CSV table of C-alpha atoms and ligand atoms in Angstrom, one decimal:
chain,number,residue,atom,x,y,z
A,28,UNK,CA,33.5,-64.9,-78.2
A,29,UNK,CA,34.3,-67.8,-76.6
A,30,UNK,CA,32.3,-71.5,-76.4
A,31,UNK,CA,30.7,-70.5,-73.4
A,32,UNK,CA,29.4,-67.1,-74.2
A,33,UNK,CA,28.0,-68.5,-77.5
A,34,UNK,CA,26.4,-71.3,-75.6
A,35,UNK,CA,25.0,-69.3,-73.1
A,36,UNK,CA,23.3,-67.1,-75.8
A,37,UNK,CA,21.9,-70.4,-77.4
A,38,UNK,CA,20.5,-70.9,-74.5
A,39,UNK,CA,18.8,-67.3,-73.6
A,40,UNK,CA,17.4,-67.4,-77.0
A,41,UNK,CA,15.4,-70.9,-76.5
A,42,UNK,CA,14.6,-69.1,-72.9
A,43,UNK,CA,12.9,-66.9,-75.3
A,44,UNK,CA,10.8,-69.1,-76.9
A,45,UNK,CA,10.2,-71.3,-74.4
A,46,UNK,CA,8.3,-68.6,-72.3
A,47,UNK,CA,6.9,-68.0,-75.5
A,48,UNK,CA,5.7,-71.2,-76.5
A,49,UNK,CA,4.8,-71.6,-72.4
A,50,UNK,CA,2.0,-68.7,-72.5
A,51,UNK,CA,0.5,-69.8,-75.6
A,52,UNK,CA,-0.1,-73.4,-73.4
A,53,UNK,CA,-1.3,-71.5,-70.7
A,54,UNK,CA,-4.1,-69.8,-72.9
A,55,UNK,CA,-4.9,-72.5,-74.1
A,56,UNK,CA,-5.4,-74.2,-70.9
A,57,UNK,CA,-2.9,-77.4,-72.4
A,58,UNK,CA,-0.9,-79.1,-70.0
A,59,UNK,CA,2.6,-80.3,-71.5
A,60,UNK,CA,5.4,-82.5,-70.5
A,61,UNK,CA,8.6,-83.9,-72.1
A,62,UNK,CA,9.7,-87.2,-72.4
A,63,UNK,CA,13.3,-87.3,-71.9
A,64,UNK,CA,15.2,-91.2,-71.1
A,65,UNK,CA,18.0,-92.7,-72.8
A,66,UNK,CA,17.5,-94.4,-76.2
A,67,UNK,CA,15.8,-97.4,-76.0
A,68,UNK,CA,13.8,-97.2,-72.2
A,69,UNK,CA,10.7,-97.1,-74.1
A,70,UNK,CA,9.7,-93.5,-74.3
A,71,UNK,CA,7.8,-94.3,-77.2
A,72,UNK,CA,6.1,-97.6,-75.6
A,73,UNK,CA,5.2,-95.3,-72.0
A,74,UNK,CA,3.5,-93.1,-74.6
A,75,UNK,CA,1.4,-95.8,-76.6
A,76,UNK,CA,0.3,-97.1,-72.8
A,77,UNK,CA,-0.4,-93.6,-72.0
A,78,UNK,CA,-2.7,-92.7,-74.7
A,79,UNK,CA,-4.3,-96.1,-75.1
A,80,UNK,CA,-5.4,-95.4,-71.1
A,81,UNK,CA,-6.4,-91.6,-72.0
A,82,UNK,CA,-8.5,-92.8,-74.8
A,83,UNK,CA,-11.5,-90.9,-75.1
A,84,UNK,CA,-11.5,-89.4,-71.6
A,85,UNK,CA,-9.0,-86.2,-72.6
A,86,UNK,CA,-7.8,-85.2,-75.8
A,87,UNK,CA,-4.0,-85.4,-76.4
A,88,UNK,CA,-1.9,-84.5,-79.3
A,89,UNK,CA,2.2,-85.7,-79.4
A,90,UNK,CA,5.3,-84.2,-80.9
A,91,UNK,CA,7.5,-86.7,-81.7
A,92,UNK,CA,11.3,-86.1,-82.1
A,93,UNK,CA,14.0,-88.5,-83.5
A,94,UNK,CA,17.4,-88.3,-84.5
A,95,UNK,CA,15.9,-89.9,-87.9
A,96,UNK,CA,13.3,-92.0,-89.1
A,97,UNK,CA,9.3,-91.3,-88.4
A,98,UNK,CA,8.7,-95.3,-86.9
A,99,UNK,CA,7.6,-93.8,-83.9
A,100,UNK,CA,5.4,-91.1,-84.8
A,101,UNK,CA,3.4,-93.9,-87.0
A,102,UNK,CA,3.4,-96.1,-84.0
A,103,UNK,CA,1.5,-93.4,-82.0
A,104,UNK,CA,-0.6,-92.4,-85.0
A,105,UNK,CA,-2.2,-95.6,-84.6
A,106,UNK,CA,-4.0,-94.0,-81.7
A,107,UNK,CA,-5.8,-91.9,-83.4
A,108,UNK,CA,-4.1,-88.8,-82.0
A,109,UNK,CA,-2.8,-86.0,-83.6
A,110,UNK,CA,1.3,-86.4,-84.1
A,111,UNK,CA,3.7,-84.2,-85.6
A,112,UNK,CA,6.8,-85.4,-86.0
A,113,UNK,CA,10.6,-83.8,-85.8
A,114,UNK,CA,13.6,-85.1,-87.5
A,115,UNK,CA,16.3,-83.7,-85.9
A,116,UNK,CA,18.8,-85.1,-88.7
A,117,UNK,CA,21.5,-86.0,-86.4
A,118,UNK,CA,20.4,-83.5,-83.8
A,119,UNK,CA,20.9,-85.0,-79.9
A,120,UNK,CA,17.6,-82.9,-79.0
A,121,UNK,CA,14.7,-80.7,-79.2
A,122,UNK,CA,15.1,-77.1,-78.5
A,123,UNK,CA,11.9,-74.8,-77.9
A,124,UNK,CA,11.9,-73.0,-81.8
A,125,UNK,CA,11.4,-76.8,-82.8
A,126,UNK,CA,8.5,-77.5,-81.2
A,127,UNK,CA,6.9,-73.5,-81.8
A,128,UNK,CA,7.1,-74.9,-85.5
A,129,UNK,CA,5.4,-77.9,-84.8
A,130,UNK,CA,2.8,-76.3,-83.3
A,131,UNK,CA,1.3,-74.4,-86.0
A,132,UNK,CA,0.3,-77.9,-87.5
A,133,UNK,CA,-1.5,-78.6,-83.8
A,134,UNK,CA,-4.9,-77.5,-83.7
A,135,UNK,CA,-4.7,-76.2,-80.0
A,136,UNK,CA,-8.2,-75.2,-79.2
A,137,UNK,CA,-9.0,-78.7,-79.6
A,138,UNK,CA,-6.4,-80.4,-77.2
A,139,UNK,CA,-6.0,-80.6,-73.4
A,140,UNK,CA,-2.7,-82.4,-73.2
A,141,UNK,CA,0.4,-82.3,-75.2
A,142,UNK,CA,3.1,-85.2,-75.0
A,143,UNK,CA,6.4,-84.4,-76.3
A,144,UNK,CA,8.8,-87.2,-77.0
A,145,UNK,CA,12.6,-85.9,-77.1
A,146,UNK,CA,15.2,-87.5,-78.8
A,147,UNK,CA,17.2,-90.4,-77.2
A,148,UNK,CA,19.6,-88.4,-74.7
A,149,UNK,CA,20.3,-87.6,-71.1
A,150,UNK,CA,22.6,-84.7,-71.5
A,151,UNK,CA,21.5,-81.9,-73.8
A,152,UNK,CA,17.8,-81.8,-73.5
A,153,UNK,CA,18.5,-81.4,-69.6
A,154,UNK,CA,19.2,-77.8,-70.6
A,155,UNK,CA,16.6,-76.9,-72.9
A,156,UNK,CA,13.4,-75.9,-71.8
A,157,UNK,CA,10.3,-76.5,-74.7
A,158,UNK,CA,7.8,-74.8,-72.4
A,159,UNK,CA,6.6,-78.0,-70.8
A,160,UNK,CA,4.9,-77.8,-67.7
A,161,UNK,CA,7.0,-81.0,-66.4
A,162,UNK,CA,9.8,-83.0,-67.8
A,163,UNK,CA,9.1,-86.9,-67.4
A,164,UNK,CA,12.5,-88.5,-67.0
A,165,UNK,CA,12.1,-92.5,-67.8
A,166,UNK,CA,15.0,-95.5,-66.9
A,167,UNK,CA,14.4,-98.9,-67.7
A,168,UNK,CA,15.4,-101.2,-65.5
A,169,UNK,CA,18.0,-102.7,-68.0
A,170,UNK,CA,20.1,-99.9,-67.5
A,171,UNK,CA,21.6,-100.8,-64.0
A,172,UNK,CA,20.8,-97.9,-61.2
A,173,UNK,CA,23.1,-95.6,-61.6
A,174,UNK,CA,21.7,-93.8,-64.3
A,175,UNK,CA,20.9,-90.8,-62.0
A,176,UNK,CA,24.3,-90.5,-60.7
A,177,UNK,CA,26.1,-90.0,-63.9
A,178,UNK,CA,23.7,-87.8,-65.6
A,179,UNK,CA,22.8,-85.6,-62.6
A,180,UNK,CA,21.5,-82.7,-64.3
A,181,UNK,CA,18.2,-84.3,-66.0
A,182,UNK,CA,17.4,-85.6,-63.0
A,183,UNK,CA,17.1,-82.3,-61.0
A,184,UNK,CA,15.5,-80.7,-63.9
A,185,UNK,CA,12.9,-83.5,-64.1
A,186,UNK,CA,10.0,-83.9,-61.5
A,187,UNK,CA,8.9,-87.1,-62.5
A,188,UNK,CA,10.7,-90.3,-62.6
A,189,UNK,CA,9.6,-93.6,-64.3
A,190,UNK,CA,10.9,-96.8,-63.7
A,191,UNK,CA,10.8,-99.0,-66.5
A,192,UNK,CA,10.5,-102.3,-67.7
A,193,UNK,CA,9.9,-103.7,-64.1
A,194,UNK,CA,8.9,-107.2,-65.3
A,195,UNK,CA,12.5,-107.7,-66.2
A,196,UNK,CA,13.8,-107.3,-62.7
A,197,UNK,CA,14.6,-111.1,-62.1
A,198,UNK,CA,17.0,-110.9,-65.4
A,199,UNK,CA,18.8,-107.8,-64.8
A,200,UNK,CA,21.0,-106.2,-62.0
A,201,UNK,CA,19.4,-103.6,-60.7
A,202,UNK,CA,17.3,-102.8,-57.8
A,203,UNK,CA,14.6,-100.1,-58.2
A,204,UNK,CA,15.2,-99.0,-54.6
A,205,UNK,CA,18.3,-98.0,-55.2
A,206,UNK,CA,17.7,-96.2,-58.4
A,207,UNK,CA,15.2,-94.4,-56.4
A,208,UNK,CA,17.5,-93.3,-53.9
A,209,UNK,CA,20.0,-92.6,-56.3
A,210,UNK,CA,17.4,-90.0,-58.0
A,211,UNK,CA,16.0,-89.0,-54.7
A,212,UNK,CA,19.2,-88.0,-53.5
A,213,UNK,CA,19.4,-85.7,-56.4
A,214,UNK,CA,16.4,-84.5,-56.4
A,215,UNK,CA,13.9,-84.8,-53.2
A,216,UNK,CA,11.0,-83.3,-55.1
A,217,UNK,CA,10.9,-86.4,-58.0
A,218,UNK,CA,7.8,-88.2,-58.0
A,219,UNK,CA,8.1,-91.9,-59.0
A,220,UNK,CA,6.7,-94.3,-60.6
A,221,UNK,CA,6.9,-98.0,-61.7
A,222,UNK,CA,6.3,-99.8,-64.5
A,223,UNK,CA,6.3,-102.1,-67.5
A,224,UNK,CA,4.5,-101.3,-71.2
A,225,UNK,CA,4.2,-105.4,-71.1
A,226,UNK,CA,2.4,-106.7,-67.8
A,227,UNK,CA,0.7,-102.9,-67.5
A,228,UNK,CA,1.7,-103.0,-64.3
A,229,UNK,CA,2.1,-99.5,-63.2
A,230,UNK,CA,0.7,-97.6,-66.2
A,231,UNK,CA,-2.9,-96.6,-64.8
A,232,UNK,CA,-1.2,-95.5,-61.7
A,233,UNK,CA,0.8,-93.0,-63.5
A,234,UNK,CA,-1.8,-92.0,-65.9
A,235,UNK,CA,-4.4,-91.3,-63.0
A,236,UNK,CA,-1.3,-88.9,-61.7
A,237,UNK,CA,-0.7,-87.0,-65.3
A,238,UNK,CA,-4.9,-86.7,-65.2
A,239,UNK,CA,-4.6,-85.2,-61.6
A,240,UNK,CA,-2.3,-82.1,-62.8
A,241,UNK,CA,-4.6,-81.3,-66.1
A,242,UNK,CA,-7.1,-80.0,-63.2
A,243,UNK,CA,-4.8,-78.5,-61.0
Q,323,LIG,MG1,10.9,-93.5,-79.3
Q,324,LIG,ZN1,21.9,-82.0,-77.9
């Protein structure tokens, strides 16, 4: 069997679950995203924003995956939400029989939306599908705007784009319009956003959008 038929069975399988893990979301009437971005273009600091806006309006629950170390899962426990956290030990990214083990620590009858934070990567998690309604791609502006054209693939598998760390603009080259185009060309559909965890500029903007699609 060669790499790509082994791969491509990988890959069926987590299909698998996915669907799985998909129809248990849709009975429970929880809607789901991914957080997928790069390391360090503040996944984790998008989520502490989010769930410090959602607070007390709807009822959210996180996975939480890293490579190691639970630092971010007890920066979002903080919020009083319910977090379970992966460590992928070295693994570049979630897969869908991850996260259906994490959810039998989830009390789902009690939770409307479910943020999962994937590990630090714009290649693999591209191709594996957790069951999430949406995947949330996020660049920060620190990352130049190219981002979309060298790591395609997330980018048309996303429907959501966030543009981070907008207050930096003055120190950094890179201009969100093009990043924008860059994505859009890629990907017409992706809805975009920007923002910065610091000003909050931005962040109840996109959270009145991720309310929006729990009642569609
Ligand atoms: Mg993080
Ligand atoms: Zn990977």
């Amino acid at each position: 069997m060669g790499i790509i038929t082994i791969e491509r069975k990988i890959l069926e399988k987590n299909d698998e679950i996915a669907q799985q893990n998909r129809e248990l979301f849709e009975r429970n009437k929880i809607f789901v995203f991914n957080l997928v971005s790069s390391p360090g273009s503040g996944k984790t600091s998008i989520l502490e924003r989010t769930l410090e806006h959602l607070a007390g309006k709807i009822k959210v629950a996180v996975i939480e995956g890293d490579v190691q170390t639970d630092f971010d899962a007890q920066r979002v426990a903080k919020y009083n939400v319910p977090v379970v956290q992966i460590v992928t030990h070295g693994g570049c990214h979630l897969d869908a029989q991850l996260v259906q083990d994490a959810l039998n620590k989830i009390s789902l009858q009690n939770i409307q939306m479910l943020i999962i934070e994937n590990v630090g990567n714009l290649v693999c998690p591209a191709n594996y599908d957790l069951g999430e309604a949406m995947k949330v791609v996020i660049v920060s502006t620190t990352e130049g705007d190219d981002k979309p054209l060298k790591y395609p693939g997330m980018f048309l598998n996303a429907s959501v784009l966030i543009i981070n760390k907008i207050d930096l603009l003055p120190y950094v080259n890179c201009s969100p319009n093009q990043l924008k185009q860059n994505a859009l060309q890629i990907n017409p559909k992706l809805i975009t956003f920007e923002t910065s965890c610091t000003t909050k500029e931005g962040i109840s903007e996109w959270c009145e959008w991720i309310v929006r699609q729990l009642h569609k």
